Amino acid sequence: MILILKSKMAFVLFSLFSISLTTNASEIIWPNNAKLAVNLSYDDALNSQLDNAIPVLNKYNIHGSFFLTLSNSTVQTRLEEWRQIAKDGHELGNHTIFHPCRKNEEGRSWVPEHRNLDTTSNQAIWEEVRMANAILFSIDGKTKRTYTPPCGDIVTDNGNYVEALQDDFVAIKWQNKYGKIYDKVYMPHGVSGQQLIEYVKGQQAKGGAVTFIFHGIGGDHLSVSTEAHRQLVAYLASHKEQYWTDSYINIMSYVAEFNKK
Ligand SMILES: [Zn+2]
C-alpha cells in the first residue's frame, strides 16, 4: 500500500513537473517565432576570445556575451578592444574581480586560499561583485548588467550569496528569477563543431533558452577549437528562423518584459 501511494505520489509530482516545464516553454514567444533562444557566452576575459571568437561573431553578425574577470591582465592590456566590442553590440558581463570559487569542491586545488569562496563572507563577495559593476560601468557606460558566478558556485561561508544580488542584475546564470527553462547552461570544451550543433538541435524541441559558456577559443584553458566554434556560429547564423541568438542580457531582458504582459 505504502509502495502504491509512493508511486502515485511520484506520478503526480512527475506530472506536475512535466506540465510546469511545458507551460513555461510554450508560454514565451520569441522574436520572429524562433523555437529556441541561444546565448553564446565567453568567461574570464581571455586573449583567445578577442583573437579568435570576436572576428567570427562579427563576420556572422551575431552578438555574444563576455563575462570579464576584471583582474585578468587583458582588461588592462586590451582595454580599448573590450570597450570597442561593447560599442559593437556585444555584452560585457560581470564575472567578479578576482574569480573566487569553492576550494573544498573536487578538482579545485588551483583555487588560491585568499580567493576561496568557502572561507569568504557574503558581505565580502557582495562588495566585490558590486565593485565589478562599477568598473564595468567605467568601461562601457552601461548601468544594466548580468552576472555569471565564477565556477557556478553560489554558496559562501554564510550560505547562498546570489539571492541578495537579484535586484542588482537583469539575470544571474543558474539562479535567474524567470524559471528553469531559461537557465540551461552548457559548458563545452574539446568538442567538435558537429557536437556543438547537435546540442543546439537537441535543445530546440524543448524550447526556452540555452547558454553556451565558452572559455578559450583556439587557445587558453577549457578551449574549443576556432573551427568548431566557427561552425556553430555559422550554423546559428544560417538558421535564424529557428534560433534567436543574442546576448544574455538581451534575451533575459526580453523574458522580463514578456513576463510583465
Ligand atoms: Zn570563470
PDB file of C-alpha atoms and ligand atoms in Angstrom:
ATOM      1  CA  MET A   1       0.000   0.000   0.000  1.00  0.00           C
ATOM      2  CA  ILE A   2       2.716   2.391   1.001  1.00  0.00           C
ATOM      3  CA  LEU A   3       4.513   1.439  -2.166  1.00  0.00           C
ATOM      4  CA  ILE A   4       1.421   2.183  -4.283  1.00  0.00           C
ATOM      5  CA  LEU A   5       0.939   5.529  -2.549  1.00  0.00           C
ATOM      6  CA  LYS A   6       4.565   6.354  -3.067  1.00  0.00           C
ATOM      7  CA  SER A   7       4.420   5.524  -6.762  1.00  0.00           C
ATOM      8  CA  LYS A   8       1.182   7.530  -7.105  1.00  0.00           C
ATOM      9  CA  MET A   9       2.850  10.471  -5.412  1.00  0.00           C
ATOM     10  CA  ALA A  10       5.816  10.129  -7.715  1.00  0.00           C
ATOM     11  CA  PHE A  11       3.489  10.085 -10.726  1.00  0.00           C
ATOM     12  CA  VAL A  12       1.636  13.184  -9.549  1.00  0.00           C
ATOM     13  CA  LEU A  13       4.889  15.012  -8.860  1.00  0.00           C
ATOM     14  CA  PHE A  14       6.279  13.935 -12.203  1.00  0.00           C
ATOM     15  CA  SER A  15       3.124  15.129 -13.985  1.00  0.00           C
ATOM     16  CA  LEU A  16       3.203  18.492 -12.247  1.00  0.00           C
ATOM     17  CA  PHE A  17       6.852  18.886 -13.117  1.00  0.00           C
ATOM     18  CA  SER A  18       6.190  17.994 -16.777  1.00  0.00           C
ATOM     19  CA  ILE A  19       3.244  20.375 -17.001  1.00  0.00           C
ATOM     20  CA  SER A  20       5.163  23.271 -15.499  1.00  0.00           C
ATOM     21  CA  LEU A  21       8.067  22.700 -17.880  1.00  0.00           C
ATOM     22  CA  THR A  22       5.765  22.508 -20.900  1.00  0.00           C
ATOM     23  CA  THR A  23       3.793  25.563 -19.834  1.00  0.00           C
ATOM     24  CA  ASN A  24       6.915  27.633 -19.292  1.00  0.00           C
ATOM     25  CA  ALA A  25       8.396  26.585 -22.601  1.00  0.00           C
ATOM     26  CA  SER A  26       5.269  27.198 -24.651  1.00  0.00           C
ATOM     27  CA  GLU A  27       4.269  30.453 -22.945  1.00  0.00           C
ATOM     28  CA  ILE A  28       7.067  32.559 -24.302  1.00  0.00           C
ATOM     29  CA  ILE A  29       7.010  33.728 -27.891  1.00  0.00           C
ATOM     30  CA  TRP A  30      10.493  34.594 -29.049  1.00  0.00           C
ATOM     31  CA  PRO A  31      11.142  37.302 -31.660  1.00  0.00           C
ATOM     32  CA  ASN A  32      10.312  36.030 -35.181  1.00  0.00           C
ATOM     33  CA  ASN A  33       8.735  32.964 -33.548  1.00  0.00           C
ATOM     34  CA  ALA A  34      12.124  31.350 -33.088  1.00  0.00           C
ATOM     35  CA  LYS A  35      11.958  27.981 -31.335  1.00  0.00           C
ATOM     36  CA  LEU A  36      14.948  28.470 -29.079  1.00  0.00           C
ATOM     37  CA  ALA A  37      16.878  31.446 -27.723  1.00  0.00           C
ATOM     38  CA  VAL A  38      20.625  30.866 -27.787  1.00  0.00           C
ATOM     39  CA  ASN A  39      23.282  32.847 -25.987  1.00  0.00           C
ATOM     40  CA  LEU A  40      26.993  32.459 -26.663  1.00  0.00           C
ATOM     41  CA  SER A  41      28.953  33.475 -23.556  1.00  0.00           C
ATOM     42  CA  TYR A  42      32.700  33.683 -23.030  1.00  0.00           C
ATOM     43  CA  ASP A  43      34.047  33.773 -19.480  1.00  0.00           C
ATOM     44  CA  ASP A  44      37.253  35.015 -17.833  1.00  0.00           C
ATOM     45  CA  ALA A  45      38.424  37.824 -20.229  1.00  0.00           C
ATOM     46  CA  LEU A  46      40.825  35.706 -22.287  1.00  0.00           C
ATOM     47  CA  ASN A  47      43.132  36.762 -25.122  1.00  0.00           C
ATOM     48  CA  SER A  48      41.917  33.965 -27.402  1.00  0.00           C
ATOM     49  CA  GLN A  49      38.355  35.308 -27.181  1.00  0.00           C
ATOM     50  CA  LEU A  50      39.417  38.680 -28.603  1.00  0.00           C
ATOM     51  CA  ASP A  51      41.710  36.996 -31.144  1.00  0.00           C
ATOM     52  CA  ASN A  52      39.530  34.099 -32.325  1.00  0.00           C
ATOM     53  CA  ALA A  53      35.913  34.482 -31.176  1.00  0.00           C
ATOM     54  CA  ILE A  54      35.220  38.163 -31.859  1.00  0.00           C
ATOM     55  CA  PRO A  55      36.240  38.122 -35.558  1.00  0.00           C
ATOM     56  CA  VAL A  56      33.886  35.152 -36.188  1.00  0.00           C
ATOM     57  CA  LEU A  57      30.949  36.680 -34.291  1.00  0.00           C
ATOM     58  CA  ASN A  58      31.392  39.958 -36.144  1.00  0.00           C
ATOM     59  CA  LYS A  59      31.691  38.198 -39.510  1.00  0.00           C
ATOM     60  CA  TYR A  60      28.372  36.381 -38.965  1.00  0.00           C
ATOM     61  CA  ASN A  61      26.740  39.386 -37.292  1.00  0.00           C
ATOM     62  CA  ILE A  62      25.992  37.617 -34.014  1.00  0.00           C
ATOM     63  CA  HIS A  63      26.240  39.287 -30.604  1.00  0.00           C
ATOM     64  CA  GLY A  64      27.817  37.371 -27.728  1.00  0.00           C
ATOM     65  CA  SER A  65      28.352  37.964 -24.007  1.00  0.00           C
ATOM     66  CA  PHE A  66      31.798  38.377 -22.484  1.00  0.00           C
ATOM     67  CA  PHE A  67      31.891  37.858 -18.743  1.00  0.00           C
ATOM     68  CA  LEU A  68      35.031  39.648 -17.661  1.00  0.00           C
ATOM     69  CA  THR A  69      37.132  38.644 -14.685  1.00  0.00           C
ATOM     70  CA  LEU A  70      38.324  42.178 -14.105  1.00  0.00           C
ATOM     71  CA  SER A  71      41.678  41.309 -12.518  1.00  0.00           C
ATOM     72  CA  ASN A  72      42.740  39.400 -15.649  1.00  0.00           C
ATOM     73  CA  SER A  73      45.579  41.105 -17.488  1.00  0.00           C
ATOM     74  CA  THR A  74      43.651  41.624 -20.750  1.00  0.00           C
ATOM     75  CA  VAL A  75      41.361  44.114 -19.056  1.00  0.00           C
ATOM     76  CA  GLN A  76      44.387  46.411 -18.798  1.00  0.00           C
ATOM     77  CA  THR A  77      46.432  45.367 -21.817  1.00  0.00           C
ATOM     78  CA  ARG A  78      43.489  45.267 -24.249  1.00  0.00           C
ATOM     79  CA  LEU A  79      41.043  47.641 -22.604  1.00  0.00           C
ATOM     80  CA  GLU A  80      40.246  49.542 -25.804  1.00  0.00           C
ATOM     81  CA  GLU A  81      39.328  46.295 -27.571  1.00  0.00           C
ATOM     82  CA  TRP A  82      36.878  45.341 -24.804  1.00  0.00           C
ATOM     83  CA  ARG A  83      35.450  48.840 -24.998  1.00  0.00           C
ATOM     84  CA  GLN A  84      35.101  48.537 -28.759  1.00  0.00           C
ATOM     85  CA  ILE A  85      33.280  45.176 -28.700  1.00  0.00           C
ATOM     86  CA  ALA A  86      30.741  46.692 -26.298  1.00  0.00           C
ATOM     87  CA  LYS A  87      30.202  49.511 -28.791  1.00  0.00           C
ATOM     88  CA  ASP A  88      29.728  46.871 -31.491  1.00  0.00           C
ATOM     89  CA  GLY A  89      26.804  45.335 -29.565  1.00  0.00           C
ATOM     90  CA  HIS A  90      28.446  42.549 -27.593  1.00  0.00           C
ATOM     91  CA  GLU A  91      27.702  42.346 -23.887  1.00  0.00           C
ATOM     92  CA  LEU A  92      30.275  42.878 -21.154  1.00  0.00           C
ATOM     93  CA  GLY A  93      29.027  40.889 -18.173  1.00  0.00           C
ATOM     94  CA  ASN A  94      30.078  40.669 -14.530  1.00  0.00           C
ATOM     95  CA  HIS A  95      32.271  37.688 -13.562  1.00  0.00           C
ATOM     96  CA  THR A  96      33.681  39.365 -10.408  1.00  0.00           C
ATOM     97  CA  ILE A  97      37.089  40.978  -9.993  1.00  0.00           C
ATOM     98  CA  PHE A  98      39.104  38.060  -8.594  1.00  0.00           C
ATOM     99  CA  HIS A  99      37.079  34.966  -9.587  1.00  0.00           C
ATOM    100  CA  PRO A 100      36.544  33.379  -6.140  1.00  0.00           C
ATOM    101  CA  CYS A 101      35.473  29.697  -6.183  1.00  0.00           C
ATOM    102  CA  ARG A 102      34.843  26.968  -3.623  1.00  0.00           C
ATOM    103  CA  LYS A 103      38.163  25.308  -2.869  1.00  0.00           C
ATOM    104  CA  ASN A 104      36.516  22.433  -0.990  1.00  0.00           C
ATOM    105  CA  GLU A 105      34.905  21.095  -4.180  1.00  0.00           C
ATOM    106  CA  GLU A 106      36.617  18.287  -6.075  1.00  0.00           C
ATOM    107  CA  GLY A 107      39.354  19.340  -8.502  1.00  0.00           C
ATOM    108  CA  ARG A 108      39.722  22.815  -7.052  1.00  0.00           C
ATOM    109  CA  SER A 109      43.282  22.710  -5.754  1.00  0.00           C
ATOM    110  CA  TRP A 110      44.026  25.550  -8.201  1.00  0.00           C
ATOM    111  CA  VAL A 111      41.867  27.993  -6.213  1.00  0.00           C
ATOM    112  CA  PRO A 112      44.193  30.275  -4.170  1.00  0.00           C
ATOM    113  CA  GLU A 113      43.395  30.272  -0.436  1.00  0.00           C
ATOM    114  CA  HIS A 114      42.675  34.022  -0.423  1.00  0.00           C
ATOM    115  CA  ARG A 115      40.105  33.538  -3.197  1.00  0.00           C
ATOM    116  CA  ASN A 116      38.379  30.595  -1.539  1.00  0.00           C
ATOM    117  CA  LEU A 117      34.626  31.168  -1.509  1.00  0.00           C
ATOM    118  CA  ASP A 118      34.245  28.587   1.275  1.00  0.00           C
ATOM    119  CA  THR A 119      36.023  30.951   3.656  1.00  0.00           C
ATOM    120  CA  THR A 120      34.622  34.209   2.247  1.00  0.00           C
ATOM    121  CA  SER A 121      31.727  36.081   3.854  1.00  0.00           C
ATOM    122  CA  ASN A 122      28.641  37.137   1.891  1.00  0.00           C
ATOM    123  CA  GLN A 123      29.493  40.751   2.721  1.00  0.00           C
ATOM    124  CA  ALA A 124      32.909  40.454   1.074  1.00  0.00           C
ATOM    125  CA  ILE A 125      31.623  38.858  -2.145  1.00  0.00           C
ATOM    126  CA  TRP A 126      28.724  41.352  -2.388  1.00  0.00           C
ATOM    127  CA  GLU A 127      31.238  44.203  -2.218  1.00  0.00           C
ATOM    128  CA  GLU A 128      33.418  42.588  -4.862  1.00  0.00           C
ATOM    129  CA  VAL A 129      30.517  41.940  -7.245  1.00  0.00           C
ATOM    130  CA  ARG A 130      29.123  45.464  -6.863  1.00  0.00           C
ATOM    131  CA  MET A 131      32.583  46.965  -7.342  1.00  0.00           C
ATOM    132  CA  ALA A 132      32.894  44.893 -10.524  1.00  0.00           C
ATOM    133  CA  ASN A 133      29.684  46.518 -11.789  1.00  0.00           C
ATOM    134  CA  ALA A 134      31.203  49.946 -11.109  1.00  0.00           C
ATOM    135  CA  ILE A 135      34.363  49.066 -13.056  1.00  0.00           C
ATOM    136  CA  LEU A 136      32.318  47.685 -15.955  1.00  0.00           C
ATOM    137  CA  PHE A 137      30.363  50.950 -15.997  1.00  0.00           C
ATOM    138  CA  SER A 138      33.641  52.795 -16.415  1.00  0.00           C
ATOM    139  CA  ILE A 139      34.421  50.608 -19.439  1.00  0.00           C
ATOM    140  CA  ASP A 140      31.126  50.619 -21.352  1.00  0.00           C
ATOM    141  CA  GLY A 141      28.900  53.188 -19.577  1.00  0.00           C
ATOM    142  CA  LYS A 142      26.078  50.686 -19.056  1.00  0.00           C
ATOM    143  CA  THR A 143      24.007  50.502 -15.877  1.00  0.00           C
ATOM    144  CA  LYS A 144      22.191  47.222 -16.567  1.00  0.00           C
ATOM    145  CA  ARG A 145      24.182  44.058 -16.208  1.00  0.00           C
ATOM    146  CA  THR A 146      24.029  40.268 -15.954  1.00  0.00           C
ATOM    147  CA  TYR A 147      26.166  38.025 -13.763  1.00  0.00           C
ATOM    148  CA  THR A 148      27.862  34.659 -14.121  1.00  0.00           C
ATOM    149  CA  PRO A 149      29.018  33.285 -10.734  1.00  0.00           C
ATOM    150  CA  PRO A 150      32.621  32.027 -11.063  1.00  0.00           C
ATOM    151  CA  CYS A 151      32.716  28.206 -11.279  1.00  0.00           C
ATOM    152  CA  GLY A 152      28.918  28.279 -10.993  1.00  0.00           C
ATOM    153  CA  ASP A 153      29.405  28.475  -7.211  1.00  0.00           C
ATOM    154  CA  ILE A 154      26.697  30.325  -5.317  1.00  0.00           C
ATOM    155  CA  VAL A 155      27.476  29.423  -1.707  1.00  0.00           C
ATOM    156  CA  THR A 156      29.936  31.107   0.671  1.00  0.00           C
ATOM    157  CA  ASP A 157      30.799  30.540   4.301  1.00  0.00           C
ATOM    158  CA  ASN A 158      27.392  32.139   5.096  1.00  0.00           C
ATOM    159  CA  GLY A 159      25.250  30.274   2.580  1.00  0.00           C
ATOM    160  CA  ASN A 160      23.722  31.373  -0.748  1.00  0.00           C
ATOM    161  CA  TYR A 161      25.137  34.764  -1.707  1.00  0.00           C
ATOM    162  CA  VAL A 162      23.454  35.384  -5.070  1.00  0.00           C
ATOM    163  CA  GLU A 163      19.860  35.672  -3.792  1.00  0.00           C
ATOM    164  CA  ALA A 164      20.653  39.062  -2.269  1.00  0.00           C
ATOM    165  CA  LEU A 165      22.107  40.228  -5.598  1.00  0.00           C
ATOM    166  CA  GLN A 166      18.992  39.571  -7.705  1.00  0.00           C
ATOM    167  CA  ASP A 167      17.992  43.247  -7.764  1.00  0.00           C
ATOM    168  CA  ASP A 168      21.475  44.259  -8.935  1.00  0.00           C
ATOM    169  CA  PHE A 169      21.121  42.271 -12.167  1.00  0.00           C
ATOM    170  CA  VAL A 170      18.779  41.639 -15.052  1.00  0.00           C
ATOM    171  CA  ALA A 171      19.654  37.955 -14.629  1.00  0.00           C
ATOM    172  CA  ILE A 172      22.099  35.649 -12.889  1.00  0.00           C
ATOM    173  CA  LYS A 173      23.157  32.385 -14.516  1.00  0.00           C
ATOM    174  CA  TRP A 174      21.996  29.203 -12.748  1.00  0.00           C
ATOM    175  CA  GLN A 175      19.816  31.375 -10.484  1.00  0.00           C
ATOM    176  CA  ASN A 176      17.738  33.533 -12.806  1.00  0.00           C
ATOM    177  CA  LYS A 177      14.395  34.701 -11.487  1.00  0.00           C
ATOM    178  CA  TYR A 178      12.338  33.669 -14.519  1.00  0.00           C
ATOM    179  CA  GLY A 179      12.347  29.869 -14.309  1.00  0.00           C
ATOM    180  CA  LYS A 180      14.409  26.817 -15.114  1.00  0.00           C
ATOM    181  CA  ILE A 181      13.558  26.811 -18.808  1.00  0.00           C
ATOM    182  CA  TYR A 182      15.745  29.916 -19.184  1.00  0.00           C
ATOM    183  CA  ASP A 183      18.541  28.554 -17.037  1.00  0.00           C
ATOM    184  CA  LYS A 184      20.001  25.838 -19.259  1.00  0.00           C
ATOM    185  CA  VAL A 185      23.773  26.122 -19.315  1.00  0.00           C
ATOM    186  CA  TYR A 186      26.228  24.091 -21.415  1.00  0.00           C
ATOM    187  CA  MET A 187      29.973  24.431 -20.828  1.00  0.00           C
ATOM    188  CA  PRO A 188      31.707  22.704 -23.742  1.00  0.00           C
ATOM    189  CA  HIS A 189      35.420  22.095 -24.188  1.00  0.00           C
ATOM    190  CA  GLY A 190      37.368  19.855 -26.526  1.00  0.00           C
ATOM    191  CA  VAL A 191      34.286  19.094 -28.653  1.00  0.00           C
ATOM    192  CA  SER A 192      33.769  19.279 -32.421  1.00  0.00           C
ATOM    193  CA  GLY A 193      31.634  21.761 -34.336  1.00  0.00           C
ATOM    194  CA  GLN A 194      29.217  18.957 -35.130  1.00  0.00           C
ATOM    195  CA  GLN A 195      28.811  18.165 -31.413  1.00  0.00           C
ATOM    196  CA  LEU A 196      28.066  21.813 -30.666  1.00  0.00           C
ATOM    197  CA  ILE A 197      25.462  21.894 -33.428  1.00  0.00           C
ATOM    198  CA  GLU A 198      23.901  18.614 -32.278  1.00  0.00           C
ATOM    199  CA  TYR A 199      23.496  20.066 -28.795  1.00  0.00           C
ATOM    200  CA  VAL A 200      21.558  23.042 -30.166  1.00  0.00           C
ATOM    201  CA  LYS A 201      19.398  20.787 -32.332  1.00  0.00           C
ATOM    202  CA  GLY A 202      18.628  18.614 -29.301  1.00  0.00           C
ATOM    203  CA  GLN A 203      17.514  21.627 -27.259  1.00  0.00           C
ATOM    204  CA  GLN A 204      15.281  23.053 -29.977  1.00  0.00           C
ATOM    205  CA  ALA A 205      12.315  20.776 -29.287  1.00  0.00           C
ATOM    206  CA  LYS A 206      12.462  21.619 -25.572  1.00  0.00           C
ATOM    207  CA  GLY A 207      12.287  25.370 -26.204  1.00  0.00           C
ATOM    208  CA  GLY A 208      13.248  28.063 -23.721  1.00  0.00           C
ATOM    209  CA  ALA A 209      16.748  29.489 -23.717  1.00  0.00           C
ATOM    210  CA  VAL A 210      20.165  27.933 -23.668  1.00  0.00           C
ATOM    211  CA  THR A 211      23.503  29.497 -22.803  1.00  0.00           C
ATOM    212  CA  PHE A 212      26.862  28.230 -24.012  1.00  0.00           C
ATOM    213  CA  ILE A 213      29.663  29.095 -21.617  1.00  0.00           C
ATOM    214  CA  PHE A 214      32.913  29.057 -23.563  1.00  0.00           C
ATOM    215  CA  HIS A 215      36.352  29.753 -22.171  1.00  0.00           C
ATOM    216  CA  GLY A 216      39.329  29.636 -24.561  1.00  0.00           C
ATOM    217  CA  ILE A 217      38.663  29.638 -28.310  1.00  0.00           C
ATOM    218  CA  GLY A 218      41.630  28.101 -30.139  1.00  0.00           C
ATOM    219  CA  GLY A 219      43.831  28.628 -27.050  1.00  0.00           C
ATOM    220  CA  ASP A 220      43.827  29.353 -23.310  1.00  0.00           C
ATOM    221  CA  HIS A 221      42.012  26.986 -20.896  1.00  0.00           C
ATOM    222  CA  LEU A 222      38.973  24.696 -21.349  1.00  0.00           C
ATOM    223  CA  SER A 223      39.184  25.525 -25.020  1.00  0.00           C
ATOM    224  CA  VAL A 224      37.125  24.758 -28.084  1.00  0.00           C
ATOM    225  CA  SER A 225      38.920  24.964 -31.437  1.00  0.00           C
ATOM    226  CA  THR A 226      38.482  28.060 -33.572  1.00  0.00           C
ATOM    227  CA  GLU A 227      36.993  25.933 -36.352  1.00  0.00           C
ATOM    228  CA  ALA A 228      34.483  24.130 -34.094  1.00  0.00           C
ATOM    229  CA  HIS A 229      33.354  27.478 -32.728  1.00  0.00           C
ATOM    230  CA  ARG A 230      33.097  28.932 -36.251  1.00  0.00           C
ATOM    231  CA  GLN A 231      30.916  26.014 -37.386  1.00  0.00           C
ATOM    232  CA  LEU A 232      28.452  26.608 -34.542  1.00  0.00           C
ATOM    233  CA  VAL A 233      28.265  30.350 -35.213  1.00  0.00           C
ATOM    234  CA  ALA A 234      27.809  29.761 -38.958  1.00  0.00           C
ATOM    235  CA  TYR A 235      25.041  27.236 -38.263  1.00  0.00           C
ATOM    236  CA  LEU A 236      23.182  29.609 -35.939  1.00  0.00           C
ATOM    237  CA  ALA A 237      23.576  32.496 -38.400  1.00  0.00           C
ATOM    238  CA  SER A 238      22.118  30.442 -41.243  1.00  0.00           C
ATOM    239  CA  HIS A 239      19.124  29.188 -39.194  1.00  0.00           C
ATOM    240  CA  LYS A 240      17.770  32.410 -37.776  1.00  0.00           C
ATOM    241  CA  GLU A 241      14.170  31.295 -38.293  1.00  0.00           C
ATOM    242  CA  GLN A 242      14.774  28.552 -35.692  1.00  0.00           C
ATOM    243  CA  TYR A 243      17.208  30.194 -33.285  1.00  0.00           C
ATOM    244  CA  TRP A 244      17.270  33.654 -31.793  1.00  0.00           C
ATOM    245  CA  THR A 245      20.943  34.114 -30.972  1.00  0.00           C
ATOM    246  CA  ASP A 246      21.730  37.201 -28.928  1.00  0.00           C
ATOM    247  CA  SER A 247      23.497  38.457 -25.818  1.00  0.00           C
ATOM    248  CA  TYR A 248      22.381  37.070 -22.455  1.00  0.00           C
ATOM    249  CA  ILE A 249      21.197  40.499 -21.343  1.00  0.00           C
ATOM    250  CA  ASN A 250      19.056  40.971 -24.458  1.00  0.00           C
ATOM    251  CA  ILE A 251      17.458  37.543 -24.089  1.00  0.00           C
ATOM    252  CA  MET A 252      16.779  37.901 -20.378  1.00  0.00           C
ATOM    253  CA  SER A 253      15.524  41.495 -20.743  1.00  0.00           C
ATOM    254  CA  TYR A 254      13.090  40.153 -23.333  1.00  0.00           C
ATOM    255  CA  VAL A 255      11.940  37.450 -20.876  1.00  0.00           C
ATOM    256  CA  ALA A 256      11.494  40.069 -18.133  1.00  0.00           C
ATOM    257  CA  GLU A 257       9.357  42.271 -20.419  1.00  0.00           C
ATOM    258  CA  PHE A 258       7.367  39.304 -21.707  1.00  0.00           C
ATOM    259  CA  ASN A 259       6.570  38.214 -18.139  1.00  0.00           C
ATOM    260  CA  LYS A 260       5.155  41.668 -17.349  1.00  0.00           C
ATOM    261  CA  LYS A 261       2.492  41.365 -20.071  1.00  0.00           C
TER     262      LYS A 261
HETATM  263 ZN    ZN B   1      35.216  31.810 -14.834  1.00  0.00          ZN
END
